Tab-separated table of C-alpha atoms in Angstrom:
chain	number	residue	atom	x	y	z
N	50	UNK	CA	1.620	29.020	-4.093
N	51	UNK	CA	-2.347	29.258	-3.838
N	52	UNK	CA	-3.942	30.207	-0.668
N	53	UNK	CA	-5.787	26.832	-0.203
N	54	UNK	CA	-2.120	25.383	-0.764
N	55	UNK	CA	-0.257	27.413	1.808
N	56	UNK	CA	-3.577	26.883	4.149
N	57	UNK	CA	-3.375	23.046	3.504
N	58	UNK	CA	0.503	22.777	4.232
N	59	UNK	CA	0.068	25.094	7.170
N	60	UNK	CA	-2.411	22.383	8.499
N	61	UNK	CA	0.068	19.220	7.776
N	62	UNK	CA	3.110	20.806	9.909
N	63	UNK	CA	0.174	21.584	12.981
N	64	UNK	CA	-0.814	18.059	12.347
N	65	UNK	CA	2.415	16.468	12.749
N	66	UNK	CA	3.218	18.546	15.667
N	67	UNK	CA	0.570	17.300	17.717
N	68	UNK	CA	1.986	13.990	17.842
N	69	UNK	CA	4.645	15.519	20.234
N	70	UNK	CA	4.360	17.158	23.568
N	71	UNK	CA	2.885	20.361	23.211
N	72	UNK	CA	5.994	22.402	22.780
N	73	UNK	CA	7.231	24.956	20.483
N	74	UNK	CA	10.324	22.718	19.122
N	75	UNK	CA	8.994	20.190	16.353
N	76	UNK	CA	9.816	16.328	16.854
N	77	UNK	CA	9.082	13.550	14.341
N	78	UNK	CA	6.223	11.133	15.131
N	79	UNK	CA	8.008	7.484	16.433
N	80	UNK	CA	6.822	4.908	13.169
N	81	UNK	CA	6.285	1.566	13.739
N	82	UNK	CA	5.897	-0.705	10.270
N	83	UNK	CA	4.430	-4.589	10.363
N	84	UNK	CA	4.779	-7.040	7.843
N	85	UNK	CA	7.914	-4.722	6.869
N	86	UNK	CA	9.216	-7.277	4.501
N	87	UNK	CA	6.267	-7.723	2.154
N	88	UNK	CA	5.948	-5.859	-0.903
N	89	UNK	CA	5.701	-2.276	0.307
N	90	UNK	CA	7.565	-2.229	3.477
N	91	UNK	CA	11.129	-1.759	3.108
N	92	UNK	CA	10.656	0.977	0.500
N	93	UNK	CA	8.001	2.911	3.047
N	94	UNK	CA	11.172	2.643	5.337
N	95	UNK	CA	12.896	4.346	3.541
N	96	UNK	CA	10.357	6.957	2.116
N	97	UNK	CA	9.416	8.122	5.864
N	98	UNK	CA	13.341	7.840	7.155
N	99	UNK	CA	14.690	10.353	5.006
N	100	UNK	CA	11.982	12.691	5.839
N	101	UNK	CA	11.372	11.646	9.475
N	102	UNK	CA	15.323	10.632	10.353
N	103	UNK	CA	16.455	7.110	10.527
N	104	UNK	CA	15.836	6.277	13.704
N	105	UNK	CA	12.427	6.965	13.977
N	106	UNK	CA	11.234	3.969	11.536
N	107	UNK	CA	10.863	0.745	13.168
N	108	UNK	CA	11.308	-1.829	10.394
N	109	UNK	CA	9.618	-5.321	11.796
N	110	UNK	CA	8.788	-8.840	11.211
N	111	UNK	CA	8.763	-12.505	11.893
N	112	UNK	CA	11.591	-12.638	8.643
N	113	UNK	CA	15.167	-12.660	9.492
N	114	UNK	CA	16.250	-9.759	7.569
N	115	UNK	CA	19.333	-9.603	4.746
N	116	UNK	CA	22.122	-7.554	6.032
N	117	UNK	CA	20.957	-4.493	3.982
N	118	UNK	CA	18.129	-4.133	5.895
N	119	UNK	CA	19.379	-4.570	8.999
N	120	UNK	CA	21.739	-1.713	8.542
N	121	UNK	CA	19.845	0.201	6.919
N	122	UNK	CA	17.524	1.070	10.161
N	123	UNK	CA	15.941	-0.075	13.220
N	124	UNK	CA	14.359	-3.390	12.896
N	125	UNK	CA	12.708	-5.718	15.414
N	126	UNK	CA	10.466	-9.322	15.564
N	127	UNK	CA	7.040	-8.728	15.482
N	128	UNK	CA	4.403	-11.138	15.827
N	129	UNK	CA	0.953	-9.662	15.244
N	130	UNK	CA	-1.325	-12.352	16.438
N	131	UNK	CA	1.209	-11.794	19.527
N	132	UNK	CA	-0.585	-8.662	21.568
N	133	UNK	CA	1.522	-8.745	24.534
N	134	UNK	CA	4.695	-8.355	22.334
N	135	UNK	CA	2.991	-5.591	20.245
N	136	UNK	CA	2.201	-4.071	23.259
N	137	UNK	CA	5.982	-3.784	24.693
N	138	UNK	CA	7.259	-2.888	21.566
N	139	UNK	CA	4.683	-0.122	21.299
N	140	UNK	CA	5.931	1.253	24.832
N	141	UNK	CA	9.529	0.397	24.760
N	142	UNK	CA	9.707	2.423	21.592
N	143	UNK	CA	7.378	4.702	22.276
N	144	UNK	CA	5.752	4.702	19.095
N	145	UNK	CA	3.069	7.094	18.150
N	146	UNK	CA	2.434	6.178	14.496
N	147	UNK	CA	1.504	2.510	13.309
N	148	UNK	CA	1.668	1.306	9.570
N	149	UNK	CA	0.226	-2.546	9.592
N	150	UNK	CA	1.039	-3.947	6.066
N	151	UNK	CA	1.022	-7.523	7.757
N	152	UNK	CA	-1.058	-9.741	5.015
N	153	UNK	CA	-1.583	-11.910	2.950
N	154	UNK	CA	-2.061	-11.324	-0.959
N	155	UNK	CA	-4.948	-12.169	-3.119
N	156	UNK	CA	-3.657	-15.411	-4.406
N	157	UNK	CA	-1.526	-17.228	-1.866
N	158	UNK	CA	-4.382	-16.326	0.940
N	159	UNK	CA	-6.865	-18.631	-1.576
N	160	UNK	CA	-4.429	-21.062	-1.141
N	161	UNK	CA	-4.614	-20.901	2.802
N	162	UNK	CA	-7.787	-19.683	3.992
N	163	UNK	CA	-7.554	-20.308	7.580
N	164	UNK	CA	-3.868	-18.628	7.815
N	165	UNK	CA	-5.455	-15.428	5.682
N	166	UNK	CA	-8.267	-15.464	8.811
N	167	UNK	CA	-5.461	-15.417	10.783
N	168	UNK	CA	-3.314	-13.474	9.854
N	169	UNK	CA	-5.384	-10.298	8.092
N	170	UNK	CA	-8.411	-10.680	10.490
N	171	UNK	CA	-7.163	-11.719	14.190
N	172	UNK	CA	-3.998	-9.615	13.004
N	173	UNK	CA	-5.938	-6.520	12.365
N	174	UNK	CA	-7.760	-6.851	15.707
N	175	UNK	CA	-4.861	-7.085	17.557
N	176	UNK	CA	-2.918	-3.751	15.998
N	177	UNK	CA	-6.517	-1.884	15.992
N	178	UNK	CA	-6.943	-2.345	20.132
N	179	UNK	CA	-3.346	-1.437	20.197
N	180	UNK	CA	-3.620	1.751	18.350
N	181	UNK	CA	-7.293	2.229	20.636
N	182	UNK	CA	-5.186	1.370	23.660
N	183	UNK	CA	-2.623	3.673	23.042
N	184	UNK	CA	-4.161	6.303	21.228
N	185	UNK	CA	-1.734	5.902	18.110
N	186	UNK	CA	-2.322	7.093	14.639
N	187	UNK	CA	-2.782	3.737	12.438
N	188	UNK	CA	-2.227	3.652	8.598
N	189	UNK	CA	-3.795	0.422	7.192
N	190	UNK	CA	-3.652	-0.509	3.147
N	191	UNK	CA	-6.775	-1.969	1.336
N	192	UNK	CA	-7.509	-2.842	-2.005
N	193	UNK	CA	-8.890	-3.053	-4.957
N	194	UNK	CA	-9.546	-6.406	-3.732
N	195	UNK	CA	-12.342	-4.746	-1.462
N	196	UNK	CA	-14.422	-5.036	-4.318
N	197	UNK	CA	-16.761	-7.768	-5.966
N	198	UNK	CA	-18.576	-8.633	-9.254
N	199	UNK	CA	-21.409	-6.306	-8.137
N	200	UNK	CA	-19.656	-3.291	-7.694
N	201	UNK	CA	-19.400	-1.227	-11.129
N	202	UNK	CA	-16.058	-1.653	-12.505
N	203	UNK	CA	-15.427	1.882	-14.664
N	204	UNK	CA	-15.318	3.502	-12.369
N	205	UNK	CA	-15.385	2.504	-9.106
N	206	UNK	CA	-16.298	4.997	-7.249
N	207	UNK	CA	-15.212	5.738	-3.232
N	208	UNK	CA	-18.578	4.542	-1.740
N	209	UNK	CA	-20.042	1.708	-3.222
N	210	UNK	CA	-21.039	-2.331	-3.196
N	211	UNK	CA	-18.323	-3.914	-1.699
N	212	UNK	CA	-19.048	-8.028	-2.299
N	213	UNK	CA	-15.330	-9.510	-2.685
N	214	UNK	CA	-15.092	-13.183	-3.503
N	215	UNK	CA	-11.391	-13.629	-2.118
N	216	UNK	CA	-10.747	-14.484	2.025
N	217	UNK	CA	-8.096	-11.525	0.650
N	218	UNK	CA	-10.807	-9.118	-0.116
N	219	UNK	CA	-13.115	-9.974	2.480
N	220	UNK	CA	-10.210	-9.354	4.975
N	221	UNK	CA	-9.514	-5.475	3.860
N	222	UNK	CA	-13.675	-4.280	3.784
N	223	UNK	CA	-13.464	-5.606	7.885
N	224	UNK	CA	-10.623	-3.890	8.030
N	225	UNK	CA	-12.298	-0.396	6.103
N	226	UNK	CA	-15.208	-0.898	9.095
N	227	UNK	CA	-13.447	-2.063	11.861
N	228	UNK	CA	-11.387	1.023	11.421
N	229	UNK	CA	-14.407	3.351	11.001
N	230	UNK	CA	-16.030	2.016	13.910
N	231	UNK	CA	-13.302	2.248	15.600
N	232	UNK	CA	-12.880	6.001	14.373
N	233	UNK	CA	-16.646	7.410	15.353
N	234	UNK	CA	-16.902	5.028	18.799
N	235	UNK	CA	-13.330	6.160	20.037
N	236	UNK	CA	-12.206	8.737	17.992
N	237	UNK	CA	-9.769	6.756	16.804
N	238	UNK	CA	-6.965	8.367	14.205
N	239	UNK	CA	-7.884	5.646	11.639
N	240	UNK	CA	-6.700	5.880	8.153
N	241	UNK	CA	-6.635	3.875	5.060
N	242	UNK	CA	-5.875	3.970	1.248
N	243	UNK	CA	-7.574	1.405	-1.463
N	244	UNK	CA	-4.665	0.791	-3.828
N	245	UNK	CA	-4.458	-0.667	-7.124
N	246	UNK	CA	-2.048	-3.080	-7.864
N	247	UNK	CA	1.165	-1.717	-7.049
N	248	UNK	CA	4.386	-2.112	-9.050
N	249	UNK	CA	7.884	-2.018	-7.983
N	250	UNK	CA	10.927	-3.598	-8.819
N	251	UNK	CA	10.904	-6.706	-5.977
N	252	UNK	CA	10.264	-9.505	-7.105
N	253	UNK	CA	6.131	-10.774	-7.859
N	254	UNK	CA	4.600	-11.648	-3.429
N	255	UNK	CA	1.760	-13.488	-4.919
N	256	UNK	CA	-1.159	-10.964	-5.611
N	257	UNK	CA	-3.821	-10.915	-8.850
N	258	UNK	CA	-2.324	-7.759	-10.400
N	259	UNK	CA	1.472	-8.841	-9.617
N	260	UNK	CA	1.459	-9.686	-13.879
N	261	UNK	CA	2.881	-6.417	-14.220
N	262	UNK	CA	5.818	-6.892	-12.157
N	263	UNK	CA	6.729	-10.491	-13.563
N	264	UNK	CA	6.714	-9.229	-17.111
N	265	UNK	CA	9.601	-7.651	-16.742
N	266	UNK	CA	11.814	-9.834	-14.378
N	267	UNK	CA	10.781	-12.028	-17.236
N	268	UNK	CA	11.367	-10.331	-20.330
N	269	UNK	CA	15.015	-8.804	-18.820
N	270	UNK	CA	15.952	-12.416	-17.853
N	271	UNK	CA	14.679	-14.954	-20.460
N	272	UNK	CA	13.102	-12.649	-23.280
N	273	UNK	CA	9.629	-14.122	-22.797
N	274	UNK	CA	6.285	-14.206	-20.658
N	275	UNK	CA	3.695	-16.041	-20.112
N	276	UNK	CA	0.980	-14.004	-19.084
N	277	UNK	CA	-2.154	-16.055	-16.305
N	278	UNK	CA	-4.335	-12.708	-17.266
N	279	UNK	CA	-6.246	-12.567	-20.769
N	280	UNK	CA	-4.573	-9.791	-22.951
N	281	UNK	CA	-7.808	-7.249	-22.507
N	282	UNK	CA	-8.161	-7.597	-18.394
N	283	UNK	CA	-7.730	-4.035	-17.876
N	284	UNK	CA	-7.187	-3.368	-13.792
N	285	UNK	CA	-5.962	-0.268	-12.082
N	286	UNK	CA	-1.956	0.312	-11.452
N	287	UNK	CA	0.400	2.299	-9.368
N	288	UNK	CA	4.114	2.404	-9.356
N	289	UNK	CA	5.707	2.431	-5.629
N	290	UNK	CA	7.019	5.741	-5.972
N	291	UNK	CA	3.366	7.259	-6.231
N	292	UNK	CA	2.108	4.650	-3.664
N	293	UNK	CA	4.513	5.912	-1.149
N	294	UNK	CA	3.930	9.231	-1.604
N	295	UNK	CA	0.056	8.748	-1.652
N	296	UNK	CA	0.497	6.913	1.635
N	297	UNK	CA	2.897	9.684	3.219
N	298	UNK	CA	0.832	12.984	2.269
N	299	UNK	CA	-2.689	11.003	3.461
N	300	UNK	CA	-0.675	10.357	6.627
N	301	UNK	CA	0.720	13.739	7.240
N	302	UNK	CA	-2.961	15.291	6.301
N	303	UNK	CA	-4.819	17.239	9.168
N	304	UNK	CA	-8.122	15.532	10.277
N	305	UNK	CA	-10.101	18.511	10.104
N	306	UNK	CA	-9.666	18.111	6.301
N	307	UNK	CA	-10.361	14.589	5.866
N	308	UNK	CA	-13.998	13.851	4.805
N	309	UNK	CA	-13.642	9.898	4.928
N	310	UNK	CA	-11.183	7.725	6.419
N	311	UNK	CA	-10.808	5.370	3.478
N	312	UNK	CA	-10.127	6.644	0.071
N	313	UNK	CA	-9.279	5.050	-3.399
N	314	UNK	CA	-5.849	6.251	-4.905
N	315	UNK	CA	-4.632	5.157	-8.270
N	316	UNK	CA	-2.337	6.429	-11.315
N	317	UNK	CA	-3.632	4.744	-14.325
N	318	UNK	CA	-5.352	1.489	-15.602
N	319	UNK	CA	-4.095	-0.780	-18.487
N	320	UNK	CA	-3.993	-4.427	-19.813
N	321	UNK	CA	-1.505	-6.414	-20.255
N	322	UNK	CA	-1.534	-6.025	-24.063
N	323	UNK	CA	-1.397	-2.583	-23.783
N	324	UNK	CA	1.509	-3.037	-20.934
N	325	UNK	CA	3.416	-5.429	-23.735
N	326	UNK	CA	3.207	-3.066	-26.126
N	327	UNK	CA	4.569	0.007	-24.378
N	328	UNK	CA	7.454	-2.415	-23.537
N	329	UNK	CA	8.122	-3.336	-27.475
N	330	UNK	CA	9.169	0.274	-27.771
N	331	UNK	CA	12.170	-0.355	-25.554
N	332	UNK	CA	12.490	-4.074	-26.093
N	333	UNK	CA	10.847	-5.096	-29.510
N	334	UNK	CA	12.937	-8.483	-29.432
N	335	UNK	CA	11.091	-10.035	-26.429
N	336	UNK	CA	7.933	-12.464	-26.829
N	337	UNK	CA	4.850	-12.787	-24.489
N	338	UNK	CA	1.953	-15.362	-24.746
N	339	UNK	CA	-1.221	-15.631	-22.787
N	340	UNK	CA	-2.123	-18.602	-20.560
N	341	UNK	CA	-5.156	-17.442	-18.153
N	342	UNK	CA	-5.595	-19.605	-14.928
N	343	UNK	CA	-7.737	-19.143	-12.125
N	344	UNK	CA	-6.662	-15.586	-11.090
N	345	UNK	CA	-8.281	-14.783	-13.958
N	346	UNK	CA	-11.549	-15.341	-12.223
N	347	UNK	CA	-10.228	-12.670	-9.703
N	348	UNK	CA	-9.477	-10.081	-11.719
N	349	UNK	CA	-12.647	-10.259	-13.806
N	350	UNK	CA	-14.652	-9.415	-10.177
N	351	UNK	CA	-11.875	-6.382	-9.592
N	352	UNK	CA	-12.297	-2.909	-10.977
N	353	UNK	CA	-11.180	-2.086	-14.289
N	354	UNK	CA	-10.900	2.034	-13.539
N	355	UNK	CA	-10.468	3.605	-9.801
N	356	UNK	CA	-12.378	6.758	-9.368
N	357	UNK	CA	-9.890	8.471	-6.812
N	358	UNK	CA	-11.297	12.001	-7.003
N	359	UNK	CA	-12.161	12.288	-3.608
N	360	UNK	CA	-8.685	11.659	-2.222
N	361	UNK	CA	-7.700	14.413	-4.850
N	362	UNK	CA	-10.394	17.077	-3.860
N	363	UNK	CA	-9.968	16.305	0.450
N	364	UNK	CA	-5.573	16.427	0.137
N	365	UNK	CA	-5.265	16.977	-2.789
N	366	UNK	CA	-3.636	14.115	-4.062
N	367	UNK	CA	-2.018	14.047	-7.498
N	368	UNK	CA	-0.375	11.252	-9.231
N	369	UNK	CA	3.149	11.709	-11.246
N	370	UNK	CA	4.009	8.444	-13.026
N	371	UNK	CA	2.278	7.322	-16.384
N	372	UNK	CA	2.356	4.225	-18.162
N	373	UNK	CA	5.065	5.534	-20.432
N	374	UNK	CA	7.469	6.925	-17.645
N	375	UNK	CA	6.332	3.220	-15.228
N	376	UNK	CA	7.689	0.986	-18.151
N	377	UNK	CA	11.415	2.824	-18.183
N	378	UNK	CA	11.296	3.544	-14.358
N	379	UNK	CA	10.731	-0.441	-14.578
N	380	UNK	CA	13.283	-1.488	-17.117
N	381	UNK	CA	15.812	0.641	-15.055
N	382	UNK	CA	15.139	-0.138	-11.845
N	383	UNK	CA	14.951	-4.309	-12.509
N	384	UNK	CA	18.036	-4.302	-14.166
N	385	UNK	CA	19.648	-2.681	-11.612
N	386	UNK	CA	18.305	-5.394	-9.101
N	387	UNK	CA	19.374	-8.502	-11.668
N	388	UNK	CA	23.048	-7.183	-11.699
N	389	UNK	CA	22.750	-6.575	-7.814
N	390	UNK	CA	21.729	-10.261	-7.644
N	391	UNK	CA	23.932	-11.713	-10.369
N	392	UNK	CA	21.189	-13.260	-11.724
């Protein structure tokens, strides 16, 4: 291992340790996850317990959970336009690390603007005051979304014009400058990721880029697609397993390393032609047709190629899946979840 390497890990395990008393014996930061039932939050669950221990990630929501989840870790209510009950849950459990994934996506908060205020604006107050108030490290996702029609698409770099057109977008750059604000006025612990659109096996939560998870629910279940994107719309992708681990090492990072407090992470970008067509190598038998609507209009004002190297040269961050090994990690993994349903 390289000197900057040994340096850099060195500085993660001081990092995490100062999250505890100061103490020679190591203890693992408390975790508290919002919105835990949306697209990324059981799976960062259960990233961060088998490296942190099970009891020290706090599932929540205002969903009743399915019996998996339930027993698969500590899970409570949470309301995040409530601050009082974010504020006992905080000191009940003692939590010293906050992930707020509470939102709503790109094309169900067109649908219901004044909920998406609600719930991604007043929402992100409310956890940012909390994580002020109790001097907690908070992890918060944003977006390609954060990005318009006049910000160059290929690349898109970490600092540039940031004019989104969706109450979805709009929501995540307040967030990006609430949180720095918050950072250099309080010296907040304020992080954030942009992602791209992530993929995973569960099923499509309504986003712009969520295509390339209904393709193959689609193809494994009926043979054939219909596609809302034009086959060339070429936007920036991530399977869960890198988006996890992106999130994880940018959380476990020392400050004194971190240059910005928002960085773009990505794996790869593709269209859904080329998606189809590293699919027909697996399944040549299915069929797929292409029927734009009006998130179309989104994802022409999105970027088309993420230029991530700054999250690469600050913590060093790497990604590991490719198109070729997404579409069989895919194909496995929903097929797994269709027999697990019986559907």
């Amino acid at each position: 291992m390289s000197l900057v390497k040994k340096t850099f890990h060195a500085a993660i395990k001081l990092s995490i340790r100062s999250y505890c008393v100061k103490t020679s014996i190591w203890k693992a930061p408390k975790i508290l996850i919002t919105g835990g039932l949306g697209q990324l939050g059981v799976e960062c669950a259960k990233h961060l317990r088998r490296k942190y221990g099970r009891d020290n990630v706090i599932l929540s929501d205002i969903i009743k959970p399915s019996t998996e989840i339930f027993n698969d870790g500590p899970y409570i209510f949470a309301d995040i336009l409530d601050f009082k009950g974010l504020q006992k849950i905080v000191v009940d459990h003692r939590v010293e690390w906050l992930i707020h994934f509470s939102a709503l996506l790109s094309a169900i908060g067109e649908q219901n603007v004044p909920l998406a205020v609600r719930v991604n604006i007043e929402g992100m107050h409310n956890v940012i005051e909390l994580a002020k108030q109790y001097k907690l490290r908070i992890f918060v996702p944003s977006t390609i979304g954060a990005f318009g029609p006049d910000s160059p698409r290929n690349p898109t770099p970490n600092i540039t014009v940031q004019r989104p057109r969706t109450i979805y977008g709009v929501s995540k750059v307040h967030a990006e400058l609430l949180g720095e604000y918050y950072h250099y006025k309080f010296g907040l612990d304020f992080r954030c990721l942009r992602f791209p659109g992530v993929i995973s096996s569960d099923p499509p939560g309504g986003g712009t880029t969520d295509y390339a998870i209904a393709i193959f629910h689609d193809v494994l279940r009926k043979g054939h697609y219909d596609c809302y994107l034009k086959p060339d719309t070429r936007l920036p992708m991530m399977h869960v397993r890198d988006a996890l681990r992106a999130l994880s090492e940018y959380l476990e990072a020392p400050n004194e390393i971190l240059n910005r407090r928002v960085y773009n992470v990505t794996s790869m970008s593709f269209t859904p032609e080329e998606l189809a067509d590293e699919m027909f190598k697996h399944i040549p038998e299915f069929t797929i047709s292409y029927k734009p609507d009006s998130r179309q209009n989104i994802a022409d004002s999105w970027p088309q190629v993420f230029d991530d190297t700054e999250a690469q040269r600050d913590w060093n961050w790497k990604p590991e899946v490719n198109l070729d090994s997404l579409v069989k990690l895919m194909l496995k993994e929903v097929k797994e979840k269709i027999i697990s349903n019986g559907c």
